XYZ file of C-alpha atoms in Angstrom:
777
model
C 157.629 2.371 133.298
C 159.911 0.790 131.006
C 160.221 3.269 127.409
C 161.670 1.667 124.954
C 164.425 3.346 122.849
C 163.596 5.485 120.495
C 163.764 4.447 116.633
C 166.082 6.071 114.788
C 163.978 8.183 111.318
C 165.212 6.483 107.732
C 165.684 9.016 105.385
C 162.517 9.213 103.006
C 162.299 7.253 99.690
C 163.009 8.963 96.438
C 160.263 8.887 93.680
C 161.452 7.279 90.475
C 160.495 10.171 87.749
C 157.919 8.802 84.696
C 159.342 9.390 81.567
C 157.211 11.201 78.916
C 155.859 8.292 76.831
C 154.381 6.736 80.467
C 152.223 9.780 81.033
C 151.584 10.082 77.321
C 150.046 6.773 77.670
C 148.369 6.918 81.047
C 146.035 9.861 79.700
C 145.402 8.163 76.444
C 144.008 4.692 78.399
C 142.293 7.329 80.820
C 141.120 9.108 78.044
C 139.757 5.920 76.706
C 138.507 4.270 79.197
C 136.111 7.764 79.199
C 135.227 8.260 75.643
C 133.416 4.344 76.157
C 132.458 4.787 79.546
C 130.777 7.938 77.491
C 129.549 6.860 74.791
C 128.212 3.352 76.416
C 125.902 5.468 78.690
C 125.019 8.178 75.635
C 124.280 4.928 73.013
C 122.278 3.167 75.771
C 120.666 6.953 76.416
C 119.712 7.230 73.200
C 118.352 3.927 72.344
C 116.542 4.123 75.797
C 115.126 7.053 74.077
C 114.495 6.192 70.927
C 112.234 2.828 72.340
C 110.442 5.723 74.790
C 109.160 7.430 71.818
C 108.147 5.166 69.535
C 104.279 5.641 68.893
C 102.037 3.933 70.382
C 99.304 1.880 68.018
C 96.175 -0.093 68.526
C 97.262 -3.898 68.107
C 93.752 -4.171 66.728
C 94.166 -2.727 63.482
C 96.228 -1.334 60.825
C 95.055 1.744 60.115
C 95.115 4.852 57.557
C 92.690 7.069 55.825
C 89.975 6.154 53.030
C 88.573 7.967 50.944
C 84.669 8.291 51.379
C 82.529 7.915 48.639
C 79.302 9.731 47.068
C 76.886 7.624 44.782
C 73.854 8.659 42.781
C 70.248 6.805 43.548
C 71.209 4.466 40.715
C 74.728 3.034 42.597
C 77.133 5.656 39.947
C 79.779 6.846 41.765
C 79.462 10.620 41.287
C 82.656 12.078 43.551
C 85.327 11.351 46.235
C 85.913 13.094 49.385
C 89.445 12.435 50.279
C 92.248 14.853 52.354
C 95.406 14.830 50.999
C 95.611 10.873 50.061
C 92.605 9.124 47.737
C 91.904 5.959 48.417
C 89.988 2.879 49.159
C 90.915 0.340 50.988
C 90.411 -3.244 49.795
C 90.790 -6.803 51.853
C 93.184 -8.529 50.627
C 91.326 -11.354 49.079
C 89.615 -9.241 46.489
C 93.472 -7.857 45.009
C 94.425 -10.847 43.020
C 96.906 -13.357 43.530
C 98.877 -11.930 40.906
C 99.348 -9.031 42.309
C 100.412 -9.655 45.949
C 103.281 -12.231 44.188
C 104.705 -9.518 41.721
C 104.595 -6.783 44.829
C 106.859 -10.035 46.669
C 109.451 -10.553 44.247
C 110.265 -7.147 43.548
C 109.577 -5.913 47.001
C 110.730 -8.500 49.522
C 110.924 -12.084 48.613
C 111.436 -13.551 51.254
C 108.345 -11.681 53.411
C 106.925 -14.691 54.056
C 110.204 -16.428 55.864
C 111.583 -13.712 57.955
C 111.004 -12.408 61.059
C 110.221 -8.537 59.844
C 113.881 -7.117 58.894
C 116.884 -8.334 56.879
C 119.959 -7.936 59.558
C 122.275 -6.991 56.810
C 119.892 -4.813 55.085
C 119.361 -2.948 58.714
C 123.213 -2.755 59.436
C 124.092 -1.720 55.918
C 121.297 1.405 56.140
C 122.676 2.260 59.879
C 126.662 2.363 58.924
C 125.280 4.331 55.599
C 123.289 6.562 58.309
C 126.333 7.204 60.288
C 128.708 7.848 58.066
C 125.848 10.394 55.888
C 126.135 8.815 53.181
C 123.246 7.185 51.091
C 121.187 5.922 52.268
C 119.985 2.015 50.773
C 117.399 -0.057 50.183
C 117.031 -3.200 52.119
C 113.617 -2.322 53.969
C 111.005 -5.122 54.600
C 107.535 -5.131 53.392
C 107.154 -4.967 57.306
C 109.873 -1.719 57.766
C 108.149 -0.149 55.053
C 104.784 -0.682 56.398
C 106.442 1.052 60.499
C 107.369 3.660 58.277
C 103.639 3.894 56.786
C 102.036 3.260 59.551
C 104.501 5.083 62.307
C 106.799 7.342 61.895
C 108.205 10.025 60.445
C 110.398 10.132 57.172
C 113.395 10.942 58.356
C 117.301 8.686 58.176
C 117.886 9.063 61.951
C 119.736 6.971 63.532
C 116.449 6.935 65.993
C 113.843 6.333 63.350
C 116.741 3.160 62.230
C 116.076 2.248 65.619
C 112.601 2.700 66.156
C 111.615 0.463 62.563
C 113.668 -2.149 63.651
C 111.360 -2.514 67.150
C 108.004 -1.685 65.584
C 108.461 -3.710 62.894
C 108.947 -6.931 66.081
C 105.949 -5.724 67.103
C 104.477 -5.777 63.643
C 105.198 -9.438 63.230
C 103.737 -10.530 66.928
C 100.599 -8.705 66.744
C 99.706 -8.950 63.186
C 99.203 -12.050 60.998
C 101.729 -12.004 57.528
C 98.417 -11.021 55.511
C 96.858 -7.936 57.381
C 100.617 -6.103 57.566
C 100.593 -6.756 53.158
C 96.817 -6.367 52.325
C 98.019 -3.043 54.298
C 101.172 -2.616 52.191
C 98.924 -2.660 49.295
C 96.199 -0.020 50.610
C 98.717 2.107 51.886
C 101.438 3.201 49.012
C 101.184 5.670 47.042
C 100.759 5.358 43.105
C 100.848 8.041 41.069
C 99.021 11.016 40.566
C 95.762 11.018 42.935
C 95.740 7.697 43.400
C 96.598 6.008 46.761
C 96.962 1.715 47.196
C 96.548 -0.373 44.819
C 92.121 -0.572 43.680
C 92.499 3.515 43.438
C 95.457 2.711 40.827
C 93.671 0.038 39.105
C 90.914 3.103 38.449
C 93.447 5.573 37.156
C 95.443 3.266 35.765
C 93.096 1.132 33.808
C 89.592 2.212 34.750
C 88.596 -0.969 36.123
C 88.267 -2.112 39.760
C 91.798 -4.079 41.603
C 89.627 -7.081 41.414
C 89.994 -7.504 37.445
C 93.791 -6.929 37.246
C 95.460 -9.255 35.057
C 98.933 -10.642 35.101
C 100.060 -7.482 32.503
C 97.785 -5.267 34.220
C 99.304 -6.463 37.670
C 102.964 -6.352 36.831
C 103.163 -3.075 35.719
C 101.973 -1.752 38.814
C 103.882 -3.705 40.943
C 106.924 -2.051 38.435
C 106.000 1.411 39.441
C 106.203 1.388 42.770
C 109.709 2.850 43.806
C 108.619 6.041 41.656
C 105.008 6.381 40.419
C 105.340 9.568 39.190
C 108.469 8.856 37.122
C 107.611 5.248 35.725
C 103.811 5.752 35.247
C 102.200 4.620 32.200
C 101.225 8.028 31.182
C 104.057 9.642 31.797
C 106.469 7.525 29.739
C 105.305 4.061 28.132
C 108.762 2.692 27.472
C 109.773 3.237 31.122
C 106.046 1.156 32.373
C 107.168 -1.423 30.452
C 110.702 -1.873 31.550
C 109.390 -2.343 35.140
C 106.615 -4.391 33.970
C 108.967 -7.000 32.418
C 111.959 -6.534 35.722
C 108.833 -7.670 37.443
C 107.308 -10.672 35.662
C 111.334 -11.547 34.838
C 111.657 -11.802 39.283
C 108.458 -13.624 38.946
C 109.743 -16.798 37.156
C 113.240 -16.352 39.310
C 111.605 -17.151 42.195
C 108.958 -19.343 40.704
C 105.877 -17.377 40.976
C 105.132 -17.979 37.286
C 106.155 -19.777 34.159
C 108.654 -18.406 31.065
C 105.438 -19.335 28.682
C 102.816 -17.265 31.353
C 105.076 -14.338 31.368
C 106.185 -14.211 27.626
C 101.852 -14.350 27.195
C 101.999 -11.387 30.023
C 104.580 -9.068 27.824
C 102.536 -10.159 24.564
C 98.495 -8.752 26.467
C 97.951 -4.806 25.188
C 97.834 -2.811 27.797
C 95.250 -0.559 27.773
C 94.749 2.640 29.618
C 91.805 3.988 31.719
C 90.210 7.187 29.197
C 90.678 9.874 31.533
C 89.890 12.816 28.925
C 85.910 11.765 30.912
C 87.261 11.355 34.440
C 85.500 14.735 35.979
C 83.719 16.077 32.534
C 80.214 16.934 34.423
C 81.706 19.464 37.134
C 78.057 20.841 37.874
C 77.422 18.001 39.991
C 79.755 19.471 42.430
C 77.196 21.604 43.783
C 75.185 19.042 44.668
C 78.136 16.676 46.486
C 79.408 20.136 48.007
C 75.359 20.074 50.079
C 76.011 16.278 50.284
C 79.267 16.862 52.531
C 77.554 19.739 54.442
C 74.766 17.428 55.353
C 76.881 13.984 56.474
C 78.159 16.358 58.739
C 75.295 18.039 60.484
C 73.990 14.811 60.633
C 77.447 13.568 61.566
C 77.196 16.500 64.307
C 73.851 14.848 65.135
C 74.885 11.684 66.063
C 77.905 13.344 68.860
C 80.632 14.018 66.419
C 82.370 17.248 67.081
C 82.847 19.997 63.856
C 86.664 18.802 63.369
C 85.822 15.209 64.129
C 83.287 15.192 61.794
C 84.812 16.765 59.160
C 87.855 14.820 59.365
C 85.690 11.289 59.017
C 84.058 12.805 55.643
C 87.129 13.388 54.418
C 89.212 9.819 55.797
C 86.488 7.726 57.205
C 86.508 5.629 53.916
C 82.413 6.739 54.653
C 80.203 5.186 51.171
C 77.476 7.828 51.128
C 74.267 7.089 49.071
C 72.259 9.555 47.770
C 69.029 10.647 45.597
C 70.758 12.246 42.563
C 70.281 10.274 39.429
C 72.794 11.365 37.186
C 70.782 10.705 34.204
C 68.536 13.937 35.363
C 71.661 16.108 36.283
C 73.246 15.712 33.410
C 69.693 16.179 30.947
C 69.236 19.702 33.383
C 73.295 20.286 32.699
C 72.550 19.896 28.940
C 68.849 22.315 28.949
C 70.902 24.951 30.955
C 73.190 24.425 28.809
C 71.269 25.067 24.585
C 68.808 27.376 26.608
C 71.589 30.048 28.045
C 73.481 29.459 24.302
C 70.390 29.737 22.111
C 68.385 32.515 23.774
C 70.220 34.295 26.166
C 74.082 34.729 24.576
C 72.485 36.230 21.916
C 71.198 38.700 22.935
C 74.098 39.994 25.242
C 76.364 42.327 24.229
C 78.771 41.323 26.544
C 78.873 37.578 27.057
C 82.270 37.359 29.334
C 80.554 39.618 32.269
C 82.180 39.359 35.129
C 80.983 41.040 38.886
C 83.527 41.878 41.120
C 83.871 39.468 42.450
C 84.780 37.717 38.823
C 82.072 35.516 38.947
C 80.257 34.937 35.795
C 77.083 37.237 34.894
C 73.961 36.317 34.335
C 74.073 33.511 36.833
C 70.945 30.440 36.737
C 70.370 27.926 39.605
C 68.333 25.173 38.953
C 66.482 21.881 41.034
C 64.338 18.751 40.512
C 62.620 16.660 42.760
C 61.204 13.655 42.718
C 57.699 14.533 43.062
C 56.492 11.174 45.170
C 59.628 11.040 47.551
C 61.123 14.840 47.687
C 64.317 13.222 46.593
C 66.709 15.353 44.630
C 67.384 14.193 41.087
C 68.955 17.301 39.758
C 71.081 20.285 41.320
C 72.654 22.936 39.737
C 73.640 26.226 41.526
C 75.542 28.293 38.858
C 76.939 28.526 35.415
C 80.736 28.113 36.945
C 81.262 25.450 39.335
C 84.722 25.697 39.312
C 84.799 29.361 40.381
C 81.608 29.865 42.557
C 81.059 28.856 45.811
C 77.506 30.018 46.141
C 74.597 27.747 44.771
C 72.135 29.535 43.988
C 69.275 26.586 44.174
C 69.722 26.404 48.204
C 70.985 29.927 48.759
C 69.363 33.029 49.215
C 71.149 35.872 46.937
C 67.188 37.974 47.396
C 65.520 36.192 44.054
C 62.469 37.996 43.489
C 59.628 35.632 41.846
C 57.794 37.915 40.777
C 54.720 36.195 39.528
C 55.887 32.501 40.019
C 55.172 33.453 43.807
C 51.147 33.547 43.090
C 49.974 30.261 43.121
C 50.968 29.792 46.822
C 49.792 32.723 48.322
C 46.961 33.921 45.696
C 45.242 31.589 43.850
C 45.565 28.575 46.151
C 44.088 30.054 49.053
C 41.204 31.492 46.909
C 40.643 28.413 45.809
C 40.978 26.263 49.163
C 38.566 29.178 50.848
C 35.565 28.411 48.436
C 35.589 31.711 47.782
C 36.668 31.804 44.582
C 36.712 29.256 41.729
C 38.529 29.113 38.280
C 35.243 30.219 36.770
C 34.905 33.503 39.143
C 35.144 36.832 36.801
C 37.381 39.189 38.158
C 37.310 42.750 36.466
C 40.680 43.641 35.237
C 40.944 47.172 35.378
C 43.075 49.892 35.865
C 43.122 50.547 39.673
C 44.477 53.299 42.304
C 45.629 52.033 45.656
C 48.171 54.168 45.732
C 45.367 56.645 46.040
C 43.250 58.532 43.112
C 45.437 61.190 42.173
C 48.564 58.932 41.561
C 49.307 57.223 38.682
C 47.497 53.186 38.723
C 48.760 50.718 40.887
C 49.749 48.024 40.187
C 49.365 47.876 36.752
C 49.945 44.381 34.763
C 53.070 43.488 33.099
C 51.767 44.467 29.842
C 50.340 48.253 31.049
C 47.181 46.916 29.120
C 43.893 44.891 31.280
C 41.522 42.870 30.053
C 38.517 43.298 31.743
C 36.024 41.170 32.682
C 37.971 37.464 33.215
C 38.116 34.217 35.092
C 40.776 33.250 37.908
C 42.222 30.835 34.935
C 42.058 33.621 32.211
C 44.275 35.526 35.459
C 46.686 32.181 35.975
C 47.323 32.065 32.388
C 48.263 35.172 31.084
C 49.999 36.636 34.786
C 47.737 39.591 35.492
C 48.478 41.414 38.608
C 45.708 43.591 38.616
C 43.071 40.161 39.060
C 45.595 38.774 41.776
C 45.796 42.117 43.838
C 42.060 42.134 43.978
C 41.601 38.115 44.953
C 44.218 38.861 46.966
C 42.758 42.179 49.296
C 39.331 39.628 49.526
C 41.242 36.603 51.342
C 43.326 38.490 52.956
C 47.171 38.764 54.278
C 47.430 36.090 56.964
C 45.626 32.881 54.679
C 47.792 33.989 52.278
C 51.071 33.862 54.443
C 49.369 30.521 55.648
C 49.205 29.153 52.786
C 52.458 30.034 51.365
C 54.396 28.494 55.031
C 52.491 25.271 54.462
C 53.829 24.778 51.574
C 57.284 24.519 52.152
C 58.151 28.548 51.934
C 60.174 29.576 54.716
C 61.597 33.013 53.282
C 58.211 35.341 54.595
C 58.851 37.810 57.143
C 56.000 37.789 59.447
C 56.661 40.061 61.384
C 54.757 43.407 61.442
C 57.182 45.138 63.497
C 60.191 44.646 61.405
C 60.845 47.937 58.606
C 60.627 45.410 55.953
C 58.333 43.224 55.820
C 55.765 40.340 53.987
C 52.518 41.258 55.303
C 50.890 43.488 51.699
C 49.963 42.927 48.904
C 52.603 44.172 46.585
C 54.157 41.197 48.636
C 52.025 38.722 48.427
C 50.021 39.084 45.261
C 52.937 40.731 42.853
C 55.944 38.364 44.498
C 58.055 41.922 45.757
C 59.238 40.047 48.950
C 61.584 41.555 51.080
C 63.903 38.416 51.208
C 63.363 36.958 48.590
C 62.897 32.264 47.556
C 64.891 29.716 46.484
C 64.144 27.776 43.916
C 64.607 24.353 46.367
C 61.612 25.622 48.306
C 59.416 27.040 45.363
C 60.499 23.575 43.677
C 59.509 21.281 47.120
C 55.998 23.834 47.575
C 54.950 23.230 43.528
C 55.426 18.983 44.135
C 53.210 19.365 46.577
C 50.375 20.490 44.532
C 51.369 17.425 41.971
C 51.503 15.072 44.537
C 47.789 15.533 45.730
C 48.777 17.859 48.323
C 50.903 16.026 50.551
C 54.630 17.724 51.005
C 57.733 15.514 51.233
C 60.594 17.367 53.352
C 63.438 17.676 50.797
C 66.559 15.621 50.789
C 69.481 14.686 49.474
C 70.919 11.683 51.193
C 69.753 7.658 51.478
C 71.750 6.411 53.448
C 75.210 6.513 55.049
C 77.794 3.216 55.865
C 80.625 3.305 57.393
C 84.406 1.801 56.107
C 83.064 -1.174 57.865
C 79.822 -1.497 55.935
C 78.037 -0.784 58.785
C 74.630 1.379 58.389
C 75.390 4.980 60.594
C 72.192 6.839 58.507
C 69.215 5.975 56.758
C 66.803 9.348 55.590
C 63.283 8.387 57.426
C 60.961 9.899 54.706
C 59.348 12.722 56.420
C 55.823 14.293 54.345
C 52.453 16.213 55.454
C 49.205 16.567 53.811
C 48.904 20.070 53.228
C 46.082 20.354 50.807
C 43.440 18.521 50.262
C 43.083 16.265 47.023
C 40.585 18.404 45.033
C 42.105 22.083 45.994
C 45.200 20.111 44.900
C 43.843 18.927 41.700
C 42.144 22.370 40.900
C 45.863 24.037 41.521
C 46.893 21.584 39.000
C 44.161 22.225 36.291
C 44.670 25.878 37.116
C 48.665 25.585 36.632
C 48.068 23.692 33.782
C 46.855 26.813 31.094
C 50.122 28.905 31.124
C 52.503 26.337 29.591
C 49.463 25.273 27.552
C 47.981 28.681 26.329
C 49.989 31.303 28.730
C 53.006 32.782 29.868
C 54.961 28.974 29.860
C 53.982 28.537 26.460
C 57.835 28.344 25.403
C 57.649 24.989 27.523
C 56.398 23.642 24.543
C 57.362 26.081 21.741
C 61.372 26.158 22.338
C 61.819 23.618 24.869
C 59.522 20.931 22.625
C 58.066 18.888 25.785
C 54.569 18.166 25.037
C 53.650 16.016 28.025
C 51.543 16.484 30.887
C 53.102 19.853 32.324
C 52.363 22.399 35.034
C 53.932 25.814 35.969
C 53.776 29.641 36.909
C 56.011 31.681 35.774
C 57.660 35.265 37.114
C 59.193 38.731 35.544
C 60.222 41.462 37.944
C 61.126 45.132 37.830
C 62.930 45.941 34.905
C 63.368 42.254 34.179
C 65.942 41.620 36.478
C 64.956 38.058 37.069
C 63.208 35.349 34.955
C 61.565 32.214 36.584
C 59.177 28.925 36.039
C 58.281 26.717 38.869
C 56.590 23.581 37.799
C 56.261 20.113 37.094
C 55.700 16.878 35.292
C 53.771 13.999 37.426
C 57.015 12.912 38.200
C 59.216 15.779 38.432
C 58.999 19.058 40.481
C 61.674 22.435 39.208
C 62.299 25.258 40.721
C 64.329 27.499 37.933
C 65.891 31.016 37.959
C 68.228 33.321 35.500
C 69.549 36.698 36.914
C 72.184 38.970 38.469
C 73.904 38.167 41.826
C 73.588 42.449 42.014
C 73.147 45.256 40.751
C 76.830 46.207 38.808
C 76.131 43.793 35.441
C 73.858 43.805 33.322
C 71.512 46.677 31.214
C 70.409 49.381 32.517
C 67.526 49.249 34.749
C 64.853 51.925 35.021
C 65.894 52.923 38.307
C 69.438 53.994 38.105
C 71.281 50.697 38.738
C 72.362 47.764 36.699
C 70.998 44.009 35.899
C 67.721 44.024 33.695
C 68.370 40.552 31.807
C 67.812 41.275 27.859
C 64.666 40.813 26.120
C 61.211 41.990 27.065
C 60.720 38.792 29.615
C 63.485 36.910 31.415
C 61.140 34.061 32.517
C 60.800 33.080 28.214
C 64.261 31.551 28.872
C 63.502 29.492 32.323
C 59.896 27.877 30.949
C 62.154 27.047 27.474
C 65.243 25.306 30.056
C 62.285 23.551 31.946
C 60.984 22.019 28.522
C 64.211 21.335 27.702
C 65.333 19.000 30.362
C 62.216 17.237 30.576
C 62.390 16.645 26.698
C 65.037 14.923 27.501
C 63.904 13.450 30.899
C 61.713 11.252 28.889
C 63.279 10.831 26.338
C 64.793 8.174 28.727
C 61.095 6.849 30.018
C 57.778 7.134 29.283
C 55.893 10.368 29.044
C 53.266 9.868 32.180
C 49.506 10.210 30.312
C 47.922 12.859 32.909
C 48.441 13.666 36.589
C 45.222 11.919 37.332
C 43.627 8.849 36.146
C 39.899 9.818 37.504
C 38.514 12.787 38.888
C 38.760 12.918 42.595
C 35.533 11.941 44.103
C 35.018 15.784 45.599
C 35.256 17.095 42.050
C 32.859 17.789 39.762
C 33.279 19.016 35.416
C 30.631 21.211 34.597
C 29.695 23.495 31.028
C 30.036 27.002 31.876
C 29.504 30.527 29.868
C 33.670 31.646 30.334
C 31.749 35.582 30.281
C 29.694 34.932 33.000
C 31.176 32.628 35.149
C 28.071 30.967 35.314
C 26.373 27.307 34.060
C 26.356 27.716 30.409
C 22.664 28.612 29.189
C 20.755 27.420 26.248
C 21.379 30.886 24.271
C 25.246 30.990 25.067
C 27.325 30.571 21.810
C 29.202 27.199 22.019
C 32.702 29.735 21.922
C 32.069 31.066 24.951
C 31.067 27.919 26.376
C 34.117 25.935 28.830
C 34.072 23.215 30.406
C 35.774 23.924 34.226
C 36.290 22.155 37.226
C 34.635 23.045 40.640
C 35.343 21.320 43.670
C 31.955 20.391 44.980
C 29.433 22.894 46.709
C 31.450 25.276 44.980
C 30.000 24.865 41.286
C 27.236 27.584 40.531
C 23.893 26.974 40.032
C 22.496 30.180 38.165
C 22.189 29.437 34.390
C 23.769 32.211 32.038
C 20.372 34.054 30.592
C 22.965 36.284 29.521
C 22.700 35.968 26.300
C 19.129 35.836 23.345
C 18.739 34.495 20.213
C 16.326 35.522 17.368
C 13.495 32.931 17.334
C 13.062 31.385 14.104
C 10.432 29.147 12.815
C 12.439 27.910 10.019
C 15.223 26.316 12.503
C 15.703 24.725 15.093
C 15.633 25.522 18.608
C 19.396 25.956 20.672
C 19.527 23.065 22.910
C 17.396 20.691 20.786
C 19.500 20.449 17.172
C 21.150 16.970 17.206
C 23.638 18.492 15.820
C 24.247 20.811 17.962
C 27.930 22.056 19.224
C 29.058 20.342 22.316
C 31.875 21.797 25.040
C 35.051 20.455 24.135
C 36.752 18.138 25.889
C 40.069 19.751 27.819
C 42.121 16.644 26.921
C 42.036 17.244 23.520
C 45.000 19.672 21.728
C 44.050 21.662 19.573
C 47.659 22.982 17.422
C 47.209 26.206 16.536
C 49.589 29.606 17.570
C 50.240 30.774 20.646
C 49.235 34.137 21.762
C 50.797 37.373 23.053
C 51.446 37.060 26.967
C 51.848 39.885 29.728
C 54.966 37.738 31.542
C 57.469 35.948 28.522
C 57.680 36.233 24.735
C 55.135 34.952 22.681
C 55.426 31.270 21.947
C 54.154 29.153 18.945
C 52.643 26.876 21.154
C 50.646 23.633 20.195
C 47.503 24.402 21.244
C 45.304 27.639 21.566
C 45.558 30.112 23.496
C 42.647 30.644 25.941
C 40.802 34.028 25.330
C 39.191 36.218 28.361
C 37.130 33.939 28.910
C 35.941 32.657 26.297
C 38.177 30.294 25.281
C 38.134 26.164 26.076
C 39.994 25.437 28.332
C 42.700 22.307 27.715
C 43.368 21.216 30.879
C 44.607 17.726 30.915
C 43.084 15.441 34.061
């Protein structure tokens, strides 16, 4: 075997040592490379992160919060419902050309030429953001829309990158006009105004489509700082911005120098904001409507949160039954009545309860008799400091005698057991036992002896009402009141406190009381010839696109025969014409057709009037919210109102309101143009309730209405006259006094009554059955 000879090993070469400079250079190169790699990786990741976190949007539309509008029955705007931004979007076609060009001239003159962003402006903004210096302008209208609609206000690099990408997407997905429309509707314009429509209303009191060049230039000029440049803050600053805008419009060829000069010479007339929201009483109604809309939306599948959000941001148009003309009349009537007939009697005119609510309080509602639509609503005297709406919310407002037509007298007439001429003896009775004081007693603590049912209604006598109710029965009275729309009665006898008793139903000492809206609805059914309409406040709701999403469908029910409604209407005219509600005329000043009933509760705690004209039904309540304020009452607490009776205040208020309402529309001639087919009118003796006989004194004869079949058939023979052959026999003289037509007014002083203070009405008060009934058909 042959082997190679072993090579001689070579000695190792020595490494050349690097100098210090070489080592530093190498380290610097490696470090720089690492930094560049890190920057590339970080920048790429940051870019990817910025893109990934861009919020999604619907490519079909640019959306924003919009104010919902509430209108009255005549189309008059009564309220705006909005969250933090009061905005009414309008299409670009409604925005004047001058305003569009003024905004473009100031904000982005190349808007219709570029593709969404200005590279120079974006670069400058990026550098200044990175260096921490102040960020200047440079954003296009498209950039601003991207920020408004989808991005935050952060001035970080991430947001600036996102702005570029979103702007490009907007330019791809929407036309220039759509972007400009969104921008003009989204801008904050000072005060509570967002968008050009609200800005036009806020500054100039006109629709945006009505703006002229001078006004358009001023609005465009104040965009950068609307509260600072606002003409309300400084007209000088506003005019300076207007001038700058007009100069730009001339510079870019939108207008001529002559048009600019004409605009500068045109005077700027600002809106009269002192009258804005002068009436706050409608807030009770607006809040009621808001809650109704939320309920309607929930019935259509919205959650509570979604419904609330839609009301405040959905741009709904809500058309209501309120008549601002009648609302203003109600506010005026309430204010005048309280100032003239309540406050002068109070020692402490600014008394407040523990919740800080002004006392005493008031609640009223006025309904349209034919439809049930709410024409006016006042929930209290201090809407800005009170959330309780006494027109619709129950606070145990006891009705007193105001409930009698709905429980006692209506049921009595309907039963056929009683007529308007039925005689009831008004006398002391002892329902608590013969060894106890008389109970119940009349409000006056006096008695009138035999009286007609009409007189008992007219003078609000408790004893006759108790007797009639006792004969009619609890079941019939409760059923009648419920049929007319009273829902607050406690009909469960097993409950410790319930209304299945005469005290509740005949003199109004109810467990929970009543509310004005239900009293007005019930009395309105009487006025409407026995047809009860469901009360409602909203006629129609449309969404932001004008699509109808709700329309009211009237609901009515015949609850009384026409003849029963006619007799009740006639009976209820007596308190207004001659009795406890005579202040409707003497102090209220209303002398047209009216009917109604007063109610005063124990210790004069509450005063009521519930009644109607041929057109409107009303429920009016005055009282303290609790027993901690007011005058001392006989039970050791407080809560009493001043004066002998408080219901005259409510009746006066009704008269003042109707006087104002009918000063703006024709006064109706009466409730009925002719007698219902099933009603007859006959002369009767007011002391016996029988058909007038040949010897009945003329002053005792009254013309009374009866449902056919219930009229008396017996002739009164209670009166006898001595026969004198030289004098003509009764019944044979051509000059004999005949019963007077009830339609004829007879102006004489008013009467002392049992339920209110004396009035000075224009008609003679009826006697205890022997006065002539001035019923108006």
